[in-house]
Amino acid sequence: MRRGDLTDAEWERLRPFLPVSNGRCGRWRDHRQVIDGILHRVRTGVQWRDLPERFGPWKTVYERHRLWSADGTWERLLQQAQAVADAAGEIVWDISVDSTIARAHQHAAGARTEPPPTSVSKGDATRTAARDDVVGSRRPAGGGGAGGEGLGRSRDGFTTKLHLSADGRCRPLSLIVTPGQRTDCTQFIAVMEKIRVLRLGPGRPRVKPESLAGDKACSKGPVRDYLRRRGIRHTIPEKTDSQAARLRKGSRGGRPPGFDEERYKKRNTVERTINRLKQSRAVATRYDKRGNVYLGTVTAAAIAIWLRT
């Protein structure tokens, strides 16, 4: 085992949830060797063709990563890692929400207009309904130009934006990729709806945190209405212009929203989560053409964080 490779304990946590048949003939190439190659590329940002020979053929590693990004395998592995932590009582449900910009390399441009179809193995037909609910569509999202692949133009240039929520121990709970110019408030509800921590035993997945902290980018009426409707305690500072407008209305402006300064100080957990994700160079700089493949890259980095925390 070398630096960055899965330990025996980490491998045993992933092994039961990996697909067995490749849908054509025989079995997959050694999953552990391939996952080590994917994690090496995520951590270093090296080109796929330059992967060390100890990981096997580079194209096998790339195709496995592309397929698992499209069919939801990476997302399932992340949810299983979260489920184990939740069963042990290790998740701190005082969460924070934020986003970060990732510069897109010039190699990230030029994807075909239509996304490629996702191959489905024979074993997929026998999956349980609960597992299929996690996977969703068998056709990867994207297509329709740069915008459909989560690429856009912002003040930083050619960029993509990663929206995420994090628990109180600096670990990602949900991840969404959008073009770089997309504002945080438009994706807030989608980020919250994607929080889904499974139970190892009977019971519904946990989707509701105990409290939430966000910055002024989340200080919008629809966001506060959504949190109030779900009964989620939240700490979000009020924008200056919103405060001035409320004061101009006098008694008709209503009461100011509640704000807990001590709780807001803990919002640094999401900033530290972003820093941990961006220690992986393939996350900090996007090289993947497909939006779903880049999301798979970020998810693989998130899985490593959950396994090693």
Tab-separated table of C-alpha atoms in Angstrom:
chain	number	residue	atom	x	y	z
A	1	MET	CA	0.000	0.000	0.000
A	2	ARG	CA	1.319	3.412	-0.982
A	3	ARG	CA	0.417	6.972	-0.089
A	4	GLY	CA	-3.235	7.689	-0.870
A	5	ASP	CA	-4.235	4.033	-1.420
A	6	LEU	CA	-7.118	2.429	0.450
A	7	THR	CA	-6.221	0.719	3.703
A	8	ASP	CA	-7.583	-2.752	4.435
A	9	ALA	CA	-10.200	-1.278	6.792
A	10	GLU	CA	-11.323	1.326	4.221
A	11	TRP	CA	-11.544	-1.316	1.492
A	12	GLU	CA	-13.704	-3.587	3.665
A	13	ARG	CA	-16.167	-0.710	4.156
A	14	LEU	CA	-16.557	-0.248	0.376
A	15	ARG	CA	-16.275	-3.828	-0.904
A	16	PRO	CA	-19.816	-5.079	-0.053
A	17	PHE	CA	-21.463	-2.278	-2.055
A	18	LEU	CA	-19.498	-2.568	-5.305
A	19	PRO	CA	-21.035	-4.160	-8.447
A	20	VAL	CA	-20.037	-7.764	-9.111
A	21	SER	CA	-20.771	-8.426	-12.797
A	22	ASN	CA	-19.716	-6.198	-15.676
A	23	GLY	CA	-22.758	-7.267	-17.743
A	24	ARG	CA	-20.687	-8.773	-20.567
A	25	CYS	CA	-18.678	-11.750	-19.367
A	26	GLY	CA	-16.726	-12.711	-16.307
A	27	ARG	CA	-16.059	-10.279	-13.493
A	28	TRP	CA	-14.720	-6.746	-13.184
A	29	ARG	CA	-10.997	-6.138	-13.021
A	30	ASP	CA	-9.833	-5.887	-9.391
A	31	HIS	CA	-11.974	-3.093	-7.923
A	32	ARG	CA	-9.424	-2.160	-5.282
A	33	GLN	CA	-6.661	-1.607	-7.826
A	34	VAL	CA	-8.952	0.510	-10.013
A	35	ILE	CA	-10.300	2.594	-7.109
A	36	ASP	CA	-6.742	3.261	-5.954
A	37	GLY	CA	-5.997	4.504	-9.482
A	38	ILE	CA	-9.071	6.773	-9.471
A	39	LEU	CA	-8.176	8.203	-6.056
A	40	HIS	CA	-4.598	8.783	-7.231
A	41	ARG	CA	-5.852	10.762	-10.216
A	42	VAL	CA	-8.350	12.718	-8.057
A	43	ARG	CA	-5.623	13.593	-5.551
A	44	THR	CA	-2.867	14.518	-8.032
A	45	GLY	CA	-4.827	15.746	-11.072
A	46	VAL	CA	-2.578	13.712	-13.373
A	47	GLN	CA	-3.820	12.953	-16.886
A	48	TRP	CA	-5.457	9.560	-17.213
A	49	ARG	CA	-2.850	8.383	-19.728
A	50	ASP	CA	-0.076	9.148	-17.231
A	51	LEU	CA	-1.377	6.937	-14.422
A	52	PRO	CA	1.370	4.698	-12.956
A	53	GLU	CA	1.389	1.161	-14.334
A	54	ARG	CA	0.654	-0.351	-10.907
A	55	PHE	CA	-2.993	0.702	-11.346
A	56	GLY	CA	-3.406	-1.312	-14.537
A	57	PRO	CA	-4.487	-0.029	-17.976
A	58	TRP	CA	-5.357	3.665	-17.749
A	59	LYS	CA	-8.386	3.268	-19.994
A	60	THR	CA	-9.876	0.659	-17.654
A	61	VAL	CA	-9.529	3.081	-14.726
A	62	TYR	CA	-11.029	5.958	-16.709
A	63	GLU	CA	-13.961	3.927	-18.060
A	64	ARG	CA	-14.786	2.621	-14.583
A	65	HIS	CA	-14.806	6.173	-13.211
A	66	ARG	CA	-16.925	7.450	-16.101
A	67	LEU	CA	-19.446	4.610	-15.754
A	68	TRP	CA	-19.751	4.901	-11.969
A	69	SER	CA	-20.213	8.670	-12.266
A	70	ALA	CA	-23.101	8.124	-14.695
A	71	ASP	CA	-24.947	5.234	-13.040
A	72	GLY	CA	-24.836	6.562	-9.463
A	73	THR	CA	-22.305	4.123	-7.987
A	74	TRP	CA	-20.181	6.884	-6.465
A	75	GLU	CA	-23.282	8.445	-4.915
A	76	ARG	CA	-24.326	5.103	-3.413
A	77	LEU	CA	-20.870	4.578	-1.913
A	78	LEU	CA	-21.001	8.070	-0.382
A	79	GLN	CA	-24.417	7.362	1.123
A	80	GLN	CA	-23.194	4.070	2.583
A	81	ALA	CA	-20.195	5.795	4.183
A	82	GLN	CA	-22.566	8.375	5.655
A	83	ALA	CA	-24.935	5.652	6.890
A	84	VAL	CA	-22.140	3.886	8.792
A	85	ALA	CA	-21.096	7.165	10.436
A	86	ASP	CA	-24.703	8.006	11.345
A	87	ALA	CA	-25.281	4.557	12.882
A	88	ALA	CA	-22.224	5.149	15.077
A	89	GLY	CA	-23.552	8.564	16.114
A	90	GLU	CA	-20.609	10.361	14.486
A	91	ILE	CA	-22.541	12.864	12.351
A	92	VAL	CA	-23.009	16.315	13.883
A	93	TRP	CA	-26.324	17.518	12.442
A	94	ASP	CA	-25.593	21.241	12.895
A	95	ILE	CA	-24.901	21.726	9.195
A	96	SER	CA	-23.685	24.629	7.069
A	97	VAL	CA	-24.281	25.458	3.404
A	98	ASP	CA	-21.993	27.292	0.984
A	99	SER	CA	-20.483	27.128	-2.506
A	100	THR	CA	-17.088	27.444	-4.116
A	101	ILE	CA	-15.719	28.250	-7.558
A	102	ALA	CA	-13.433	25.846	-9.395
A	103	ARG	CA	-11.480	27.068	-12.394
A	104	ALA	CA	-12.124	24.967	-15.475
A	105	HIS	CA	-9.092	23.932	-17.513
A	106	GLN	CA	-9.283	24.395	-21.265
A	107	HIS	CA	-9.460	20.596	-21.579
A	108	ALA	CA	-12.841	20.717	-19.822
A	109	ALA	CA	-14.420	22.365	-22.865
A	110	GLY	CA	-15.562	20.644	-26.040
A	111	ALA	CA	-17.885	17.900	-24.823
A	112	ARG	CA	-20.334	16.579	-27.398
A	113	THR	CA	-23.819	18.042	-27.377
A	114	GLU	CA	-25.554	14.779	-26.496
A	115	PRO	CA	-24.331	12.798	-23.468
A	116	PRO	CA	-23.385	9.157	-24.124
A	117	PRO	CA	-25.898	6.488	-23.013
A	118	THR	CA	-25.084	4.680	-19.792
A	119	SER	CA	-24.478	0.959	-20.059
A	120	VAL	CA	-26.467	-1.075	-17.540
A	121	SER	CA	-25.144	-4.365	-16.207
A	122	LYS	CA	-27.323	-7.451	-15.817
A	123	GLY	CA	-27.117	-7.190	-12.060
A	124	ASP	CA	-28.792	-3.767	-12.169
A	125	ALA	CA	-32.122	-5.361	-13.078
A	126	THR	CA	-32.282	-7.115	-9.719
A	127	ARG	CA	-31.539	-4.080	-7.570
A	128	THR	CA	-34.059	-3.155	-4.932
A	129	ALA	CA	-36.442	-0.242	-5.411
A	130	ALA	CA	-34.697	1.724	-2.671
A	131	ARG	CA	-31.393	1.426	-4.464
A	132	ASP	CA	-32.920	2.486	-7.774
A	133	ASP	CA	-34.373	5.582	-6.082
A	134	VAL	CA	-30.841	6.698	-5.293
A	135	VAL	CA	-29.605	6.091	-8.815
A	136	GLY	CA	-32.381	7.933	-10.638
A	137	SER	CA	-32.159	8.125	-14.413
A	138	ARG	CA	-29.861	5.735	-16.253
A	139	ARG	CA	-28.939	8.506	-18.683
A	140	PRO	CA	-26.319	10.878	-17.287
A	141	ALA	CA	-27.232	14.519	-16.923
A	142	GLY	CA	-25.649	17.000	-19.289
A	143	GLY	CA	-25.537	17.724	-22.983
A	144	GLY	CA	-26.702	20.859	-24.718
A	145	GLY	CA	-23.428	22.764	-24.591
A	146	ALA	CA	-21.257	24.112	-21.801
A	147	GLY	CA	-24.195	25.176	-19.629
A	148	GLY	CA	-25.588	21.659	-19.625
A	149	GLU	CA	-22.230	20.340	-18.421
A	150	GLY	CA	-21.938	22.771	-15.512
A	151	LEU	CA	-19.529	25.168	-17.241
A	152	GLY	CA	-20.035	28.913	-17.354
A	153	ARG	CA	-18.487	32.347	-17.151
A	154	SER	CA	-18.062	34.234	-13.898
A	155	ARG	CA	-15.701	36.928	-12.641
A	156	ASP	CA	-13.018	34.245	-12.396
A	157	GLY	CA	-13.406	33.349	-16.070
A	158	PHE	CA	-14.219	29.844	-17.341
A	159	THR	CA	-15.517	28.201	-14.185
A	160	THR	CA	-17.831	25.709	-12.567
A	161	LYS	CA	-19.450	26.088	-9.141
A	162	LEU	CA	-19.770	23.439	-6.450
A	163	HIS	CA	-22.697	23.859	-4.033
A	164	LEU	CA	-22.538	21.738	-0.887
A	165	SER	CA	-23.707	21.157	2.649
A	166	ALA	CA	-21.398	19.926	5.419
A	167	ASP	CA	-21.912	18.453	8.847
A	168	GLY	CA	-20.282	19.772	12.021
A	169	ARG	CA	-17.182	17.603	11.489
A	170	CYS	CA	-16.295	19.092	8.087
A	171	ARG	CA	-17.639	16.287	5.886
A	172	PRO	CA	-19.807	16.784	2.779
A	173	LEU	CA	-23.452	15.723	3.050
A	174	SER	CA	-24.688	16.762	-0.424
A	175	LEU	CA	-23.032	18.033	-3.602
A	176	ILE	CA	-24.330	19.826	-6.722
A	177	VAL	CA	-22.396	21.122	-9.749
A	178	THR	CA	-23.606	24.168	-11.732
A	179	PRO	CA	-22.118	26.762	-14.099
A	180	GLY	CA	-19.852	29.261	-12.353
A	181	GLN	CA	-22.254	32.211	-12.610
A	182	ARG	CA	-25.151	30.444	-10.852
A	183	THR	CA	-26.088	32.135	-7.565
A	184	ASP	CA	-26.229	30.259	-4.269
A	185	CYS	CA	-29.855	31.047	-3.433
A	186	THR	CA	-31.126	29.370	-6.612
A	187	GLN	CA	-29.512	26.043	-5.605
A	188	PHE	CA	-30.128	26.157	-1.860
A	189	ILE	CA	-33.305	24.053	-1.904
A	190	ALA	CA	-31.737	21.522	-4.292
A	191	VAL	CA	-28.751	21.137	-1.944
A	192	MET	CA	-31.058	20.618	1.038
A	193	GLU	CA	-33.280	18.138	-0.806
A	194	LYS	CA	-30.226	16.059	-1.704
A	195	ILE	CA	-29.345	15.394	1.950
A	196	ARG	CA	-30.341	11.750	2.401
A	197	VAL	CA	-28.492	9.672	4.988
A	198	LEU	CA	-29.618	6.037	4.871
A	199	ARG	CA	-30.298	3.827	7.888
A	200	LEU	CA	-28.364	0.582	8.245
A	201	GLY	CA	-31.441	-1.004	9.798
A	202	PRO	CA	-35.145	-0.335	9.267
A	203	GLY	CA	-36.375	3.212	8.991
A	204	ARG	CA	-36.520	6.077	6.546
A	205	PRO	CA	-33.384	7.996	5.530
A	206	ARG	CA	-32.642	11.054	7.630
A	207	VAL	CA	-33.133	14.248	5.628
A	208	LYS	CA	-33.641	16.948	8.268
A	209	PRO	CA	-30.753	18.598	10.175
A	210	GLU	CA	-31.027	19.982	13.685
A	211	SER	CA	-29.883	23.466	12.662
A	212	LEU	CA	-28.411	25.269	9.664
A	213	ALA	CA	-26.066	28.196	9.083
A	214	GLY	CA	-25.624	30.085	5.832
A	215	ASP	CA	-24.121	33.346	4.623
A	216	LYS	CA	-25.895	36.384	3.171
A	217	ALA	CA	-26.168	34.705	-0.229
A	218	CYS	CA	-28.920	32.542	1.314
A	219	SER	CA	-30.767	35.517	2.793
A	220	LYS	CA	-33.777	35.391	0.487
A	221	GLY	CA	-37.471	35.141	1.260
A	222	PRO	CA	-38.012	31.784	-0.519
A	223	VAL	CA	-35.052	30.268	1.359
A	224	ARG	CA	-36.324	31.400	4.758
A	225	ASP	CA	-39.855	30.272	3.879
A	226	TYR	CA	-38.547	26.838	2.919
A	227	LEU	CA	-36.638	26.449	6.193
A	228	ARG	CA	-39.592	27.696	8.220
A	229	ARG	CA	-41.931	25.289	6.440
A	230	ARG	CA	-39.685	22.341	7.266
A	231	GLY	CA	-39.162	23.479	10.844
A	232	ILE	CA	-35.371	23.819	10.541
A	233	ARG	CA	-33.714	26.263	12.948
A	234	HIS	CA	-31.416	28.511	10.941
A	235	THR	CA	-28.910	31.316	11.366
A	236	ILE	CA	-28.568	33.486	8.267
A	237	PRO	CA	-27.501	37.159	8.440
A	238	GLU	CA	-29.841	39.738	6.935
A	239	LYS	CA	-28.636	41.688	3.918
A	240	THR	CA	-28.119	45.416	4.361
A	241	ASP	CA	-30.546	46.369	1.589
A	242	SER	CA	-33.181	43.967	2.961
A	243	GLN	CA	-32.789	45.473	6.402
A	244	ALA	CA	-33.119	49.023	5.031
A	245	ALA	CA	-36.251	48.073	3.070
A	246	ARG	CA	-37.800	46.505	6.154
A	247	LEU	CA	-37.079	49.584	8.256
A	248	ARG	CA	-38.586	51.895	5.627
A	249	LYS	CA	-41.863	50.018	5.866
A	250	GLY	CA	-42.067	50.584	9.599
A	251	SER	CA	-44.489	48.293	11.391
A	252	ARG	CA	-45.520	46.804	8.028
A	253	GLY	CA	-41.970	45.527	7.503
A	254	GLY	CA	-42.331	42.905	10.204
A	255	ARG	CA	-39.847	41.767	12.802
A	256	PRO	CA	-36.151	41.195	11.985
A	257	PRO	CA	-35.162	37.555	11.455
A	258	GLY	CA	-33.496	35.824	14.401
A	259	PHE	CA	-29.709	35.633	14.341
A	260	ASP	CA	-27.482	33.642	16.706
A	261	GLU	CA	-23.931	35.009	16.578
A	262	GLU	CA	-22.442	32.061	18.470
A	263	ARG	CA	-24.046	29.547	16.101
A	264	TYR	CA	-22.903	31.550	13.082
A	265	LYS	CA	-19.284	31.281	14.216
A	266	LYS	CA	-19.509	27.538	13.596
A	267	ARG	CA	-20.214	28.127	9.900
A	268	ASN	CA	-16.481	27.811	9.290
A	269	THR	CA	-17.049	24.045	9.110
A	270	VAL	CA	-18.272	24.306	5.512
A	271	GLU	CA	-15.268	26.483	4.601
A	272	ARG	CA	-12.950	23.860	6.063
A	273	THR	CA	-14.846	21.166	4.151
A	274	ILE	CA	-14.217	23.058	0.909
A	275	ASN	CA	-10.522	23.305	1.785
A	276	ARG	CA	-10.378	19.558	2.377
A	277	LEU	CA	-12.070	18.845	-0.950
A	278	LYS	CA	-9.745	21.194	-2.814
A	279	GLN	CA	-6.690	19.427	-1.477
A	280	SER	CA	-7.560	17.068	-4.334
A	281	ARG	CA	-6.184	18.800	-7.418
A	282	ALA	CA	-8.752	17.314	-9.795
A	283	VAL	CA	-11.414	19.028	-7.644
A	284	ALA	CA	-9.669	22.393	-7.289
A	285	THR	CA	-9.219	22.558	-11.081
A	286	ARG	CA	-11.794	20.910	-13.300
A	287	TYR	CA	-10.372	18.810	-16.135
A	288	ASP	CA	-13.451	16.648	-16.839
A	289	LYS	CA	-15.553	17.523	-19.865
A	290	ARG	CA	-18.766	16.004	-18.555
A	291	GLY	CA	-20.543	17.589	-15.609
A	292	ASN	CA	-21.568	14.220	-14.173
A	293	VAL	CA	-17.967	12.952	-14.394
A	294	TYR	CA	-16.694	16.013	-12.510
A	295	LEU	CA	-19.403	15.453	-9.894
A	296	GLY	CA	-18.172	11.858	-9.647
A	297	THR	CA	-14.633	13.184	-9.119
A	298	VAL	CA	-15.809	15.425	-6.268
A	299	THR	CA	-17.883	12.587	-4.803
A	300	ALA	CA	-14.863	10.249	-4.834
A	301	ALA	CA	-12.898	12.892	-2.920
A	302	ALA	CA	-15.801	13.197	-0.466
A	303	ILE	CA	-15.848	9.411	0.056
A	304	ALA	CA	-12.152	9.506	0.948
A	305	ILE	CA	-12.874	12.230	3.527
A	306	TRP	CA	-15.658	10.155	5.132
A	307	LEU	CA	-13.535	7.013	5.229
A	308	ARG	CA	-10.543	8.786	6.772
A	309	THR	CA	-12.311	10.960	9.364
